[in-house]
CSV table of C-alpha atoms and ligand atoms in Angstrom, one decimal:
chain,number,residue,atom,x,y,z
T,112,MET,CA,35.5,77.8,42.5
T,113,THR,CA,32.4,80.0,42.1
T,114,ASN,CA,30.3,82.1,43.9
T,115,GLN,CA,27.6,80.0,43.4
T,116,GLU,CA,25.8,79.1,46.7
T,117,PRO,CA,26.2,75.4,47.7
T,118,ILE,CA,23.7,72.5,46.8
T,119,PRO,CA,21.5,71.5,49.7
T,120,VAL,CA,21.9,68.3,49.8
T,121,ILE,CA,19.3,66.0,52.1
T,122,VAL,CA,20.7,62.3,52.3
T,123,ASN,CA,17.4,59.4,52.7
T,124,GLY,CA,18.8,56.3,54.4
T,125,ALA,CA,22.0,58.5,55.7
T,126,ALA,CA,22.6,55.5,58.0
T,127,GLY,CA,22.6,52.8,55.3
T,128,LYS,CA,25.8,50.9,53.5
T,129,MET,CA,25.3,53.6,51.1
T,130,GLY,CA,24.1,56.5,52.8
T,131,ARG,CA,27.1,56.9,54.7
T,132,GLU,CA,29.1,57.0,51.9
T,133,VAL,CA,26.9,60.0,50.4
T,134,ILE,CA,27.5,61.7,53.7
T,135,LYS,CA,30.8,61.5,53.9
T,136,ALA,CA,31.2,62.5,49.6
T,137,VAL,CA,28.6,65.4,50.5
T,138,ALA,CA,30.2,66.8,53.5
T,139,ALA,CA,33.8,67.1,51.7
T,140,ALA,CA,32.0,68.2,48.6
T,141,GLU,CA,33.5,72.4,48.8
T,142,ASP,CA,29.8,72.9,46.4
T,143,MET,CA,27.6,71.2,48.7
T,144,THR,CA,26.2,71.5,52.2
T,145,LEU,CA,24.8,68.8,53.7
T,146,PHE,CA,21.3,70.1,54.6
T,147,GLY,CA,19.7,66.8,56.3
T,148,ALA,CA,20.1,63.1,57.0
T,149,ILE,CA,16.7,60.6,57.1
T,150,ASP,CA,17.0,57.4,58.0
T,151,ILE,CA,14.0,55.1,59.3
T,152,ASN,CA,15.3,53.5,62.8
T,153,PRO,CA,14.1,55.4,65.8
T,154,GLU,CA,16.6,54.7,67.6
T,155,ILE,CA,19.0,56.9,66.1
T,156,GLN,CA,16.2,59.5,65.3
T,157,GLY,CA,18.1,63.7,67.1
T,158,GLN,CA,21.7,61.4,67.2
T,159,ASP,CA,24.2,64.0,64.5
T,160,VAL,CA,24.5,61.8,61.9
T,161,GLY,CA,28.4,61.9,61.3
T,162,GLU,CA,28.8,60.6,65.0
T,163,VAL,CA,26.0,58.1,64.5
T,164,ILE,CA,28.4,56.9,61.1
T,165,GLY,CA,31.9,57.3,62.7
T,166,CYS,CA,33.2,60.3,60.8
T,167,GLY,CA,33.0,63.2,63.4
T,168,ALA,CA,29.7,65.8,63.9
T,169,LEU,CA,28.2,67.6,61.4
T,170,GLU,CA,25.9,69.5,62.7
T,171,VAL,CA,23.4,67.8,61.4
T,172,PRO,CA,20.3,65.2,62.9
T,173,ILE,CA,18.7,61.9,61.6
T,174,MET,CA,15.5,62.7,60.8
T,175,ASN,CA,12.4,59.7,60.5
T,176,ASP,CA,9.8,61.8,59.4
T,177,PRO,CA,10.9,63.1,55.6
T,178,GLN,CA,8.6,66.1,55.4
T,179,PRO,CA,9.4,68.5,58.3
T,180,ILE,CA,13.0,68.3,56.6
T,181,LEU,CA,11.9,68.3,52.5
T,182,CYS,CA,9.5,71.6,53.2
T,183,ALA,CA,12.3,73.5,54.5
T,184,ALA,CA,14.7,72.7,51.6
T,185,SER,CA,11.8,73.8,49.8
T,186,GLN,CA,12.5,77.2,51.5
T,187,GLU,CA,16.3,77.8,49.8
T,188,LYS,CA,17.0,79.8,47.6
T,189,GLN,CA,19.4,77.8,46.1
T,190,PRO,CA,17.4,74.2,44.7
T,191,ALA,CA,17.5,71.3,46.3
T,192,VAL,CA,18.4,67.5,46.4
T,193,MET,CA,17.2,64.3,48.0
T,194,VAL,CA,19.8,61.3,47.3
T,195,ASP,CA,18.2,58.4,47.9
T,196,PHE,CA,19.6,54.7,49.3
T,197,THR,CA,16.9,53.5,51.3
T,198,HIS,CA,14.7,50.5,49.8
T,199,PRO,CA,12.9,48.9,46.8
T,200,LYS,CA,9.4,49.3,49.4
T,201,SER,CA,10.1,53.1,50.1
T,202,VAL,CA,11.8,54.6,47.2
T,203,TYR,CA,8.5,55.4,45.1
T,204,GLU,CA,6.7,57.7,47.5
T,205,ASN,CA,10.2,59.0,48.9
T,206,VAL,CA,10.7,60.5,45.2
T,207,ARG,CA,6.9,61.5,44.8
T,208,ALA,CA,7.3,63.2,48.4
T,209,ALA,CA,10.6,65.1,47.5
T,210,ILE,CA,9.1,66.1,44.1
T,211,ALA,CA,5.9,67.3,45.7
T,212,TYR,CA,8.4,70.1,47.3
T,213,GLY,CA,10.4,70.6,44.7
T,214,VAL,CA,13.3,69.4,45.9
T,215,ARG,CA,15.1,67.1,42.8
T,216,PRO,CA,15.8,63.8,43.3
T,217,VAL,CA,18.8,61.8,42.5
T,218,VAL,CA,17.9,57.9,43.0
T,219,GLY,CA,20.1,55.2,43.9
T,220,THR,CA,17.7,52.9,45.2
T,221,THR,CA,16.7,50.2,43.0
T,222,GLY,CA,13.7,47.7,42.4
T,223,LEU,CA,11.1,50.9,40.7
T,224,SER,CA,9.3,48.6,38.3
T,225,SER,CA,9.8,50.7,34.6
T,226,THR,CA,5.8,51.8,35.7
T,227,GLN,CA,6.6,53.5,38.6
T,228,ILE,CA,9.5,54.5,36.3
T,229,ASP,CA,7.4,56.3,34.0
T,230,GLU,CA,4.6,57.2,36.2
T,231,LEU,CA,7.5,59.5,37.9
T,232,ALA,CA,8.7,60.5,34.8
T,233,GLU,CA,5.6,62.2,34.3
T,234,PHE,CA,5.0,63.6,38.0
T,235,ALA,CA,8.5,64.8,37.4
T,236,ASP,CA,7.4,66.3,33.7
T,237,LYS,CA,4.1,68.2,35.2
T,238,ALA,CA,6.3,69.9,38.5
T,239,SER,CA,8.8,71.3,35.3
T,240,ILE,CA,11.6,69.2,38.2
T,241,GLY,CA,14.9,67.6,37.5
T,242,CYS,CA,14.8,63.7,38.4
T,243,LEU,CA,18.0,61.0,37.8
T,244,ILE,CA,17.1,57.5,38.6
T,245,ILE,CA,20.6,55.9,38.5
T,246,PRO,CA,21.0,52.0,38.5
T,247,ASN,CA,24.5,52.6,38.8
T,248,PHE,CA,26.8,55.1,39.9
T,249,SER,CA,30.3,53.4,39.0
T,250,ILE,CA,32.2,54.4,35.5
T,251,GLY,CA,33.2,51.2,35.2
T,252,MET,CA,29.8,49.6,34.8
T,253,ILE,CA,28.8,52.8,31.9
T,254,LEU,CA,32.0,51.6,30.5
T,255,LEU,CA,30.6,47.9,30.6
T,256,GLN,CA,27.8,48.6,29.3
T,257,GLN,CA,28.9,50.7,26.3
T,258,ALA,CA,31.0,47.7,25.3
T,259,ALA,CA,28.4,45.6,25.9
T,260,ILE,CA,25.8,47.6,23.0
T,261,GLN,CA,28.8,47.1,20.5
T,262,ALA,CA,29.3,43.4,21.1
T,263,SER,CA,25.6,43.1,20.2
T,264,LYS,CA,25.9,44.0,16.9
T,265,TYR,CA,28.1,41.3,16.2
T,266,PHE,CA,26.8,38.8,18.5
T,267,ASP,CA,23.2,37.2,19.1
T,268,HIS,CA,23.6,34.9,21.9
T,269,VAL,CA,24.1,36.6,25.5
T,270,GLU,CA,23.5,36.2,29.3
T,271,ILE,CA,24.0,38.2,32.2
T,272,ILE,CA,24.9,37.5,35.5
T,273,GLU,CA,24.9,39.7,37.9
T,274,LEU,CA,26.4,38.4,41.6
T,275,HIS,CA,25.6,40.7,45.0
T,276,HIS,CA,25.9,40.3,48.7
T,277,ASN,CA,23.5,38.4,50.5
T,278,GLN,CA,22.0,41.5,51.9
T,279,LYS,CA,20.6,42.6,48.7
T,280,ALA,CA,16.3,43.0,49.2
T,281,ASP,CA,16.1,43.0,45.1
T,282,ALA,CA,16.9,40.8,42.0
T,283,PRO,CA,17.5,41.0,39.7
T,284,SER,CA,19.7,44.1,40.6
T,285,GLY,CA,18.3,47.4,38.9
T,286,THR,CA,21.8,47.4,37.3
T,287,ALA,CA,21.5,43.4,34.9
T,288,ILE,CA,17.8,45.3,34.6
T,289,LYS,CA,19.4,48.4,32.7
T,290,THR,CA,21.9,46.6,31.1
T,291,ALA,CA,19.5,44.4,29.5
T,292,GLU,CA,17.5,46.4,28.6
T,293,MET,CA,20.3,48.7,26.2
T,294,LEU,CA,21.0,45.6,24.5
T,295,ALA,CA,17.0,44.9,24.5
T,296,GLU,CA,17.1,48.3,22.8
T,297,MET,CA,19.3,47.4,19.8
T,298,GLY,CA,16.4,46.2,17.7
T,299,LYS,CA,16.9,42.3,17.7
T,300,THR,CA,16.0,38.9,19.3
T,301,TYR,CA,18.8,37.5,21.2
T,302,ASN,CA,19.4,33.5,22.0
T,303,PRO,CA,17.4,32.2,18.8
T,304,PRO,CA,16.9,28.2,20.3
T,305,LYS,CA,18.6,25.5,19.3
T,306,VAL,CA,16.7,22.8,20.5
T,307,LYS,CA,13.1,22.7,22.5
T,308,GLU,CA,14.8,23.5,26.6
T,309,THR,CA,12.9,22.2,29.5
T,310,GLU,CA,14.0,23.0,32.9
T,311,THR,CA,13.7,20.4,35.5
T,312,LEU,CA,14.5,22.6,38.6
T,313,ALA,CA,12.3,26.0,38.3
T,314,GLY,CA,14.6,29.0,37.2
T,315,SER,CA,17.6,26.9,36.2
T,316,ARG,CA,17.8,29.1,33.2
T,317,GLY,CA,17.3,32.3,35.7
T,318,GLY,CA,15.1,35.4,34.3
T,319,LEU,CA,13.7,36.2,31.6
T,320,ALA,CA,14.0,39.5,30.4
T,321,ASP,CA,12.6,41.2,26.8
T,322,GLU,CA,13.9,40.0,24.0
T,323,GLY,CA,15.2,36.9,25.5
T,324,ILE,CA,17.7,38.3,27.2
T,325,ARG,CA,18.5,35.8,30.3
T,326,ILE,CA,19.4,37.2,33.5
T,327,HIS,CA,21.3,35.1,36.4
T,328,SER,CA,21.1,36.3,40.1
T,329,VAL,CA,23.9,35.3,42.5
T,330,ARG,CA,23.8,36.0,46.0
T,331,LEU,CA,26.6,34.9,48.4
T,332,PRO,CA,28.7,36.5,51.9
T,333,GLY,CA,31.7,37.6,50.4
T,334,LEU,CA,30.3,39.4,46.9
T,335,LEU,CA,30.1,43.1,46.8
T,336,ALA,CA,28.8,43.9,43.7
T,337,HIS,CA,29.9,42.3,40.1
T,338,GLN,CA,28.7,41.8,36.7
T,339,GLU,CA,29.1,39.6,33.1
T,340,VAL,CA,28.1,40.2,30.5
T,341,ILE,CA,29.1,36.9,28.4
T,342,PHE,CA,28.3,37.0,24.5
T,343,GLY,CA,28.4,33.8,22.8
T,344,ALA,CA,29.1,32.9,19.0
T,345,PRO,CA,30.2,29.4,17.4
T,346,GLY,CA,33.6,28.6,18.4
T,347,GLN,CA,34.0,31.9,21.2
T,348,ILE,CA,33.0,33.5,23.7
T,349,TYR,CA,33.5,36.8,24.8
T,350,THR,CA,32.9,38.0,28.3
T,351,LEU,CA,32.5,42.0,29.9
T,352,ARG,CA,32.9,41.6,33.6
T,353,HIS,CA,32.7,44.5,35.9
T,354,ASP,CA,33.8,44.1,40.0
T,355,THR,CA,33.8,46.8,42.4
T,356,SER,CA,35.5,46.2,46.0
T,357,ASP,CA,34.4,49.5,47.5
T,358,ARG,CA,31.5,51.9,47.6
T,359,THR,CA,33.4,54.7,47.3
T,360,CYS,CA,33.4,54.0,43.2
T,361,TYR,CA,30.1,55.3,43.7
T,362,MET,CA,30.9,58.5,44.4
T,363,PRO,CA,32.1,60.8,41.7
T,364,GLY,CA,29.1,59.5,40.0
T,365,VAL,CA,27.0,60.5,42.8
T,366,LEU,CA,28.5,63.9,42.8
T,367,LEU,CA,28.1,64.1,39.6
T,368,ALA,CA,24.3,63.6,39.1
T,369,ILE,CA,23.6,65.7,42.1
T,370,ARG,CA,25.6,68.8,40.3
T,371,GLN,CA,23.1,67.9,36.8
T,372,VAL,CA,20.4,67.4,38.6
T,373,ILE,CA,19.4,70.7,39.5
T,374,LYS,CA,19.8,71.7,35.6
T,375,LEU,CA,17.3,69.4,34.6
T,376,LYS,CA,13.1,69.7,34.1
T,377,SER,CA,12.5,66.6,33.7
T,378,LEU,CA,13.6,63.0,34.7
T,379,VAL,CA,15.8,60.9,33.5
T,380,TYR,CA,17.4,57.8,33.7
T,381,GLY,CA,21.0,56.0,33.3
T,382,LEU,CA,24.0,58.0,34.5
T,383,GLU,CA,25.7,57.2,30.2
T,384,LYS,CA,23.2,60.0,29.2
T,385,ILE,CA,24.4,62.9,32.0
T,386,ILE,CA,28.5,62.0,31.3
A,1372,NDP,N1,22.8,53.1,42.1
A,1372,NDP,C1,23.8,52.7,42.3
A,1372,NDP,O1,24.9,52.5,42.0
A,1372,NDP,C2,23.4,51.6,43.9
A,1372,NDP,C3,22.6,51.0,43.9
A,1372,NDP,N2,22.4,50.5,45.5
A,1372,NDP,C4,21.2,50.4,45.5
A,1372,NDP,O2,20.6,51.4,46.7
A,1372,NDP,C5,20.1,50.9,47.8
A,1372,NDP,C6,20.2,50.7,48.8
A,1372,NDP,O3,21.7,50.2,49.3
A,1372,NDP,P1,22.3,49.8,50.6
A,1372,NDP,O4,23.0,51.1,50.9
A,1372,NDP,O5,23.3,48.6,50.4
A,1372,NDP,O6,21.4,49.3,51.9
A,1372,NDP,P2,20.8,49.4,53.5
A,1372,NDP,O7,19.8,48.4,53.8
A,1372,NDP,O8,22.2,48.9,53.9
A,1372,NDP,O9,20.8,51.1,53.6
A,1372,NDP,C7,20.0,51.7,53.7
A,1372,NDP,C8,19.1,52.4,55.2
A,1372,NDP,O10,18.0,52.8,54.8
A,1372,NDP,C9,17.0,52.8,55.5
A,1372,NDP,N3,15.6,52.3,55.1
A,1372,NDP,C10,15.0,51.7,54.9
A,1372,NDP,N4,14.0,52.0,54.5
A,1372,NDP,C11,13.5,53.4,54.2
A,1372,NDP,C12,13.0,54.4,54.9
A,1372,NDP,N5,11.2,54.1,54.1
A,1372,NDP,N6,13.0,56.0,55.0
A,1372,NDP,C13,14.2,56.0,55.5
A,1372,NDP,N7,15.4,55.5,55.3
A,1372,NDP,C14,15.0,53.8,54.8
A,1372,NDP,C15,17.6,51.4,56.2
A,1372,NDP,O11,17.4,51.6,57.6
A,1372,NDP,P3,17.4,49.9,58.4
A,1372,NDP,O12,18.6,49.1,58.3
A,1372,NDP,O13,16.7,50.2,59.7
A,1372,NDP,O14,16.2,49.8,57.0
A,1372,NDP,C16,19.3,51.8,55.9
A,1372,NDP,O15,19.5,52.5,57.0
A,1372,NDP,C17,19.9,49.2,47.5
A,1372,NDP,O16,18.6,49.2,46.5
A,1372,NDP,C18,21.2,49.1,46.1
A,1372,NDP,O17,20.1,47.7,45.4
A,1372,NDP,C19,23.9,50.1,46.3
A,1372,NDP,C20,25.1,50.5,45.7
A,1372,NDP,C21,25.0,51.5,44.5
A,1373,LIG,O1,22.7,46.4,46.0
A,1373,LIG,C1,24.0,46.9,46.0
A,1373,LIG,O2,25.0,46.7,46.3
A,1373,LIG,C2,23.6,47.2,44.3
A,1373,LIG,N1,22.6,47.8,43.4
A,1373,LIG,C3,22.7,48.0,42.4
A,1373,LIG,C4,22.0,47.5,41.7
A,1373,LIG,O3,20.7,46.8,41.9
A,1373,LIG,O4,22.4,47.6,40.3
A,1373,LIG,C5,24.2,48.8,42.0
A,1373,LIG,C6,25.6,47.9,42.3
A,1373,LIG,O5,24.7,46.9,41.9
A,1373,LIG,C7,25.4,47.6,43.6
């Protein structure tokens, strides 16, 4: 244990599937204090977040409006952090608001465009505020991406399949986009065509990312979060696959990001850059 004051943490999207895991992880972390809980549902406004998520009272009420809690956090001695697991529609404004109050965002919400990420980077830079945008907090996925980078040196053909539960709002997944970006940065174009392809059914060949990389999205009840990166070459297939079975797999990454973001002065995109 250090003598440092605990890091004040606000969780935005506190009652959601990820938000509730973050609340429990932060409440259990000795070097953090749960400072605030935000969620949009007016029916749970003012209720104790611990009672709402079923882990017992935590003495932190859920608030619908982020402004008062961000303002209060900005007065704290220790730099405060806002973890965002909300919705692709709201995440951009949430992050801007946090940075405006000097609160460091740790963003798990996916669906931000590359233009939005660039704008947020500029905003964070001007404010000299750390901000982490992390499409996937699980160590297994980071290892898969590193293995994919290695494989890309030897294979010229690759496609990505991501599979998720059918409550997911955005497609393709933020993880698939990031994986494709990492492969595209390897300085080559994949999947040189062997024939002229036509689609009898629009979308059959998936979405086309940079450098010829195809991404296919599957949405089904019964799935949680899964991704395959499939490399092909004459006579062989090399498949990388990651499966999640419980959202607790993301929590070590979320806690690491909270501890790291307060040391940064600009935006960083991807967990691989801070581990
Ligand atoms: N980076 C990573 O490792 C991971 C990222 N994710 C991403 O995190 C995001 C959230 O996922 P998940 O927890 O499954 O989604 P949920 O829908 O279960 O949770 C989102 C929560 O945020 C609330 N919410 C929606 N809009 C707002 C807003 N403007 N302000 C405050 N709260 C809001 C929702 O309320 P209501 O239900 O009433 O609308 C809900 O309680 C997704 O983008 C998902 O892809 C998920 C897993 C891992
Ligand atoms: O919505 C989810 O569940 C997930 N979303 C993230 C994404 O879009 O990549 C991370 C993980 O795949 C789970």
